[in-house]
Coordinates of C-alpha atoms in Angstrom, one line a residue:
M290 CA -26.9 -6.5 -11.5
L291 CA -28.2 -9.3 -9.3
A292 CA -26.6 -9.9 -5.9
P293 CA -24.5 -13.0 -5.6
Q294 CA -25.9 -16.2 -3.9
G295 CA -26.1 -15.7 -0.2
G296 CA -27.8 -12.3 -0.4
G297 CA -24.6 -10.2 -0.1
P298 CA -23.9 -7.2 -2.3
S299 CA -22.2 -7.8 -5.6
Q300 CA -18.8 -6.3 -6.5
D301 CA -20.5 -3.7 -8.7
E302 CA -22.9 -2.7 -5.9
L303 CA -19.9 -2.3 -3.6
K304 CA -18.3 0.0 -6.2
R305 CA -21.5 2.0 -6.5
V306 CA -21.7 2.5 -2.7
A307 CA -18.1 3.7 -2.6
A308 CA -18.6 6.1 -5.5
H309 CA -21.7 7.6 -4.0
R310 CA -19.9 8.2 -0.7
A311 CA -17.1 10.0 -2.6
V312 CA -19.6 12.2 -4.5
E313 CA -20.9 13.5 -1.1
L314 CA -17.6 15.6 -1.1
V315 CA -18.5 17.4 -4.3
R316 CA -19.7 21.1 -3.9
S317 CA -21.2 23.5 -6.4
G318 CA -18.6 25.5 -8.3
M319 CA -15.9 22.8 -8.1
V320 CA -13.5 21.8 -10.8
L321 CA -13.5 18.0 -10.8
G322 CA -11.1 15.3 -12.0
L323 CA -13.3 12.6 -13.6
G324 CA -11.9 9.1 -13.3
T325 CA -12.0 6.2 -15.7
G326 CA -13.3 2.7 -15.3
S327 CA -16.0 0.5 -13.8
T328 CA -15.9 2.2 -10.4
A329 CA -15.6 5.8 -11.6
V330 CA -18.6 5.4 -13.9
H331 CA -20.9 5.3 -10.8
A332 CA -19.5 8.6 -9.6
L333 CA -20.0 10.2 -13.1
D334 CA -23.7 9.0 -13.1
R335 CA -24.3 10.3 -9.6
I336 CA -22.7 13.7 -10.3
G337 CA -24.8 14.0 -13.5
A338 CA -28.0 13.2 -11.6
L339 CA -27.2 15.8 -8.9
L340 CA -26.6 18.4 -11.7
R341 CA -29.9 17.6 -13.3
T342 CA -31.9 17.9 -10.1
G343 CA -30.2 21.2 -9.2
H344 CA -28.5 19.9 -6.1
L345 CA -25.1 20.8 -7.8
R346 CA -24.5 23.8 -9.9
D347 CA -21.6 25.3 -11.9
V348 CA -19.5 22.1 -11.7
V349 CA -17.0 21.4 -14.5
G350 CA -15.0 18.2 -15.0
I351 CA -11.7 17.3 -16.5
P352 CA -11.8 13.7 -17.9
T353 CA -8.9 11.4 -17.5
S354 CA -9.6 9.5 -20.7
E355 CA -11.6 9.6 -23.9
W356 CA -13.9 7.1 -22.3
A357 CA -14.4 9.4 -19.3
A358 CA -15.1 12.3 -21.6
A359 CA -17.8 10.4 -23.5
S360 CA -19.3 9.0 -20.3
A361 CA -19.3 12.4 -18.5
A362 CA -20.9 14.1 -21.5
A363 CA -23.6 11.4 -21.6
A364 CA -24.2 12.1 -17.9
G365 CA -24.6 15.8 -18.6
I366 CA -21.4 17.0 -16.9
P367 CA -19.8 20.1 -18.6
L368 CA -16.2 19.4 -19.6
T369 CA -13.0 21.5 -19.4
D370 CA -9.3 20.8 -19.5
L371 CA -6.0 21.3 -17.5
N372 CA -5.0 24.2 -19.7
T373 CA -8.1 26.2 -18.6
H374 CA -8.1 24.9 -15.0
P375 CA -4.5 23.9 -14.0
V376 CA -5.7 23.4 -10.4
V377 CA -8.4 20.7 -9.7
D378 CA -10.5 20.9 -6.6
L379 CA -11.3 17.3 -6.3
S380 CA -10.6 14.1 -8.3
I381 CA -12.6 10.9 -7.8
D382 CA -11.3 7.7 -9.4
G383 CA -10.9 4.0 -8.8
A384 CA -7.7 2.0 -8.4
D385 CA -6.4 -1.5 -9.4
E386 CA -4.5 -1.9 -6.1
V387 CA -4.2 -0.1 -2.8
D388 CA -1.3 -0.9 -0.3
P389 CA -1.4 -0.1 3.4
A390 CA 0.4 3.2 2.8
L391 CA -2.4 4.3 0.3
N392 CA 0.0 3.9 -2.6
L393 CA -1.8 2.7 -5.7
V394 CA -1.5 0.8 -8.9
K395 CA -3.6 2.3 -11.7
G396 CA -3.8 2.2 -15.4
R397 CA -4.7 -1.3 -16.2
G398 CA -7.4 0.2 -18.4
G399 CA -4.6 2.2 -20.2
S400 CA -5.3 5.7 -19.0
L401 CA -2.5 6.1 -16.4
L402 CA -0.8 9.1 -18.0
R403 CA -3.9 11.4 -18.1
E404 CA -5.0 10.0 -14.7
K405 CA -1.7 10.9 -13.1
M406 CA -1.6 14.4 -14.7
V407 CA -5.2 15.3 -13.5
E408 CA -5.0 13.6 -10.1
G409 CA -1.5 15.0 -9.5
A410 CA -2.9 18.5 -10.1
S411 CA -5.7 18.0 -7.5
R412 CA -6.1 19.6 -4.1
R413 CA -7.8 16.4 -3.0
F414 CA -7.7 12.9 -4.7
V415 CA -10.3 10.5 -3.4
V416 CA -9.9 6.8 -4.4
I417 CA -12.9 4.5 -4.5
V418 CA -12.5 0.8 -4.3
D419 CA -14.1 -2.4 -3.1
E420 CA -12.1 -4.6 -0.7
S421 CA -10.8 -6.9 -3.4
K422 CA -8.3 -4.1 -4.4
L423 CA -6.4 -4.1 -1.1
V424 CA -3.0 -5.7 -1.3
P425 CA -0.1 -6.0 1.2
R426 CA 2.3 -4.4 -1.4
L427 CA 2.0 -3.0 -4.9
G428 CA 2.0 -5.7 -7.6
A429 CA 1.0 -8.4 -5.1
S430 CA -2.2 -9.2 -7.0
G431 CA -0.1 -10.9 -9.7
L432 CA -1.7 -8.6 -12.3
A433 CA -0.1 -6.0 -14.4
V434 CA 1.8 -2.9 -13.2
P435 CA 1.6 -0.8 -16.4
V436 CA 4.3 1.3 -18.0
E437 CA 3.4 3.7 -20.9
V438 CA 6.1 3.8 -23.6
I439 CA 6.5 5.5 -26.9
P440 CA 5.9 3.1 -29.9
F441 CA 9.3 4.0 -31.5
G442 CA 11.8 1.4 -30.3
W443 CA 9.4 -0.1 -27.8
S444 CA 11.3 -3.4 -28.0
L445 CA 14.5 -1.7 -26.8
T446 CA 12.6 0.0 -24.0
L447 CA 11.1 -3.3 -22.9
R448 CA 14.6 -4.9 -22.8
R449 CA 15.9 -2.1 -20.6
L450 CA 12.9 -2.5 -18.2
R451 CA 13.6 -6.2 -18.1
T452 CA 17.3 -5.5 -17.3
L453 CA 16.2 -3.1 -14.5
F454 CA 14.4 -6.0 -12.7
D455 CA 16.9 -8.7 -13.6
G456 CA 17.2 -11.1 -10.8
V457 CA 13.9 -10.3 -9.2
P458 CA 12.2 -13.7 -8.4
G459 CA 9.0 -14.3 -10.4
F460 CA 9.4 -11.2 -12.5
N461 CA 7.9 -11.1 -16.1
I462 CA 7.3 -8.5 -18.7
K463 CA 5.2 -8.2 -21.8
L464 CA 3.9 -5.8 -24.4
R465 CA 0.2 -5.4 -24.0
T466 CA -1.9 -6.3 -27.0
A467 CA -5.3 -5.2 -28.0
A468 CA -6.7 -8.6 -27.0
T469 CA -5.3 -8.4 -23.4
N470 CA -7.6 -7.9 -20.5
A471 CA -5.1 -6.3 -18.1
K472 CA -7.8 -5.9 -15.5
A473 CA -8.0 -9.7 -15.0
S474 CA -5.0 -11.4 -16.8
A475 CA -1.8 -12.5 -15.1
F476 CA 1.3 -13.1 -17.2
D477 CA 0.8 -15.4 -20.1
E478 CA 3.8 -17.1 -21.8
S479 CA 2.0 -17.5 -25.2
E480 CA 2.7 -15.0 -27.9
S481 CA -0.4 -13.1 -29.1
K482 CA -0.6 -12.1 -32.8
S483 CA -2.9 -9.2 -31.9
E484 CA -1.9 -5.6 -32.6
P485 CA -0.4 -3.7 -29.6
F486 CA -2.8 -1.9 -27.3
V487 CA -2.8 1.8 -28.1
T488 CA -3.5 4.4 -25.4
D489 CA -5.5 7.7 -25.8
N490 CA -2.1 9.4 -26.3
K491 CA -1.2 7.0 -29.1
N492 CA 1.4 5.1 -27.0
Y493 CA 2.0 1.5 -26.1
I494 CA 1.8 -0.2 -22.7
V495 CA 4.4 -2.6 -21.3
D496 CA 3.1 -4.6 -18.4
L497 CA 5.3 -5.7 -15.5
F498 CA 4.3 -8.7 -13.4
F499 CA 5.6 -9.5 -9.9
E500 CA 5.0 -12.9 -8.4
D501 CA 5.1 -11.5 -4.8
G502 CA 4.7 -7.8 -5.4
I503 CA 7.3 -5.1 -5.5
H504 CA 9.8 -5.1 -2.7
G505 CA 12.1 -2.2 -1.9
D506 CA 11.9 1.6 -2.0
L507 CA 9.0 2.4 -4.3
N508 CA 10.2 6.0 -4.9
L509 CA 13.7 4.8 -5.9
I510 CA 12.1 2.1 -8.2
S511 CA 9.9 4.8 -9.7
D512 CA 12.9 7.0 -10.4
E513 CA 14.8 4.1 -12.0
I514 CA 11.9 3.3 -14.4
L515 CA 11.4 6.9 -15.4
R516 CA 15.1 7.3 -16.2
I517 CA 14.8 4.8 -19.0
T518 CA 14.5 6.7 -22.3
G519 CA 11.3 5.7 -24.1
V520 CA 9.3 5.4 -20.8
I521 CA 6.6 8.1 -20.5
E522 CA 5.0 7.2 -17.2
H523 CA 4.2 4.2 -14.9
G524 CA 1.1 3.1 -13.1
M525 CA 2.4 3.4 -9.5
F526 CA 0.7 6.4 -7.9
L527 CA 2.9 7.1 -4.9
G528 CA 1.6 9.5 -2.2
L529 CA -1.1 11.0 -4.4
A530 CA -4.2 9.7 -2.7
S531 CA -5.7 12.0 0.0
S532 CA -8.1 9.3 1.1
V533 CA -9.4 5.9 0.1
I534 CA -13.1 4.9 0.4
I535 CA -13.4 1.1 0.7
A536 CA -16.7 -0.6 0.2
R537 CA -16.8 -3.8 2.3
K538 CA -19.6 -6.3 2.6
D539 CA -20.2 -5.1 6.2
G540 CA -20.0 -1.4 5.4
V541 CA -18.0 1.5 4.1
V542 CA -14.5 2.4 5.5
V543 CA -12.8 5.7 4.9
V544 CA -9.0 5.8 5.3
D545 CA -7.6 9.3 5.3
K546 CA -3.9 9.9 4.6
A547 CA -3.6 12.7 7.1
A548 CA -5.2 10.7 9.9
K549 CA -3.2 7.6 9.0
Q550 CA 0.1 9.6 9.0
G551 CA -1.0 11.1 12.3
S552 CA -1.6 7.7 13.9
E553 CA 1.7 6.4 12.5
E554 CA 3.5 9.5 13.9
E555 CA 1.9 8.9 17.2
A556 CA 2.9 5.2 17.1
D557 CA 6.5 6.3 16.2
K558 CA 6.4 8.8 19.1
K559 CA 5.3 6.1 21.5
R560 CA 8.1 3.8 20.3
R561 CA 10.6 6.7 20.7
D562 CA 9.2 7.5 24.2
G563 CA 9.4 3.8 25.1
R564 CA 13.0 3.6 24.0
G565 CA 13.7 6.8 26.0
E566 CA 12.1 5.4 29.1
E567 CA 14.2 2.2 28.7
M568 CA 17.3 4.4 28.4
R569 CA 16.3 6.4 31.4
K570 CA 15.7 3.3 33.5
G571 CA 19.0 1.9 32.3
K572 CA 20.8 5.0 33.4
E573 CA 19.1 4.9 36.8
N574 CA 20.0 1.3 37.3
W575 CA 23.6 2.0 36.3
K576 CA 23.7 4.9 38.7
E577 CA 22.2 2.7 41.5
K578 CA 24.8 0.0 40.7
K579 CA 27.6 2.6 40.8
E580 CA 26.3 3.8 44.2
Y581 CA 25.8 0.3 45.5
V582 CA 29.4 -0.8 45.0
P583 CA 31.0 2.0 47.1
R584 CA 28.3 1.5 49.7
K585 CA 29.1 -2.2 50.0
K586 CA 32.9 -1.4 50.2
K587 CA 32.2 1.1 53.0
E588 CA 30.0 -1.4 54.8
R589 CA 32.7 -4.0 54.6
K590 CA 35.4 -1.6 55.8
E591 CA 33.3 -0.5 58.8
K592 CA 32.6 -4.1 59.6
G593 CA 36.3 -4.9 59.4
E594 CA 37.1 -2.0 61.7
E595 CA 34.5 -3.2 64.2
T596 CA 36.1 -6.7 64.2
I597 CA 39.6 -5.3 64.8
I598 CA 38.4 -3.1 67.7
S599 CA 36.5 -6.1 69.2
T600 CA 39.7 -8.3 69.0
L601 CA 41.8 -5.7 70.7
L602 CA 39.3 -5.4 73.5

């Protein structure tokens, strides 16, 4: 792919840089979670190349979609499954959105259920993105937050999801069709006559759209969605990412969850210490004030006594 005008790297080149950086974490003998999509394909190609040259050995992969299975096989990566290997050493995958807390939106390609199963079983889950995927809050890109539902009674499930978000400004919902490009399409009022999009698990996708992203407690919202009968899984990946590798035009940035939590805890400690110092100073000032009042009274009393003695003399 040619670089865009101005000589900077293209979006695809940025994806490749991030993917290759993630593959540096792969070691011989690992069980890998193999991601799905235009970013993950660069990781699959790189792993396959390292296996062919002998730099990696005895690596097996668990694909997160039928597409990933075919792409990995073409790259020469031996495949296995979660039944054989219920614990995955390392998963590498892309994301549609990443918020400041490293929560993700995934599944606009329709593979969210298998992705969450594999990546949720991983000791380490590394996300690879370019900087266009960074958002202030999940859903803020205006593109779909997917929910996988069973085909039976899908219209009822859709109505219950609509009711759940009733009153949220700018909220919309729609059944995904085979003609929809959920990677790039915002909500469209027009009705498509295309057949419903069908996942690898033979389910449907209902897409949620938020004009200004999802506000509120994400874990609570996740629980509310999953309580709806007919919902199988949603595309919010909360707290699963171990680290995010971000390819920017000026270089690669790695954000590690443990380090991020450590810095946030340190900031919280400083805030608590600051509040403690303010309270300590407040107590000292109050003590000084309490001591100051009796001292002034004593001074006034002594001064009065001196005046009386002076008058008598």
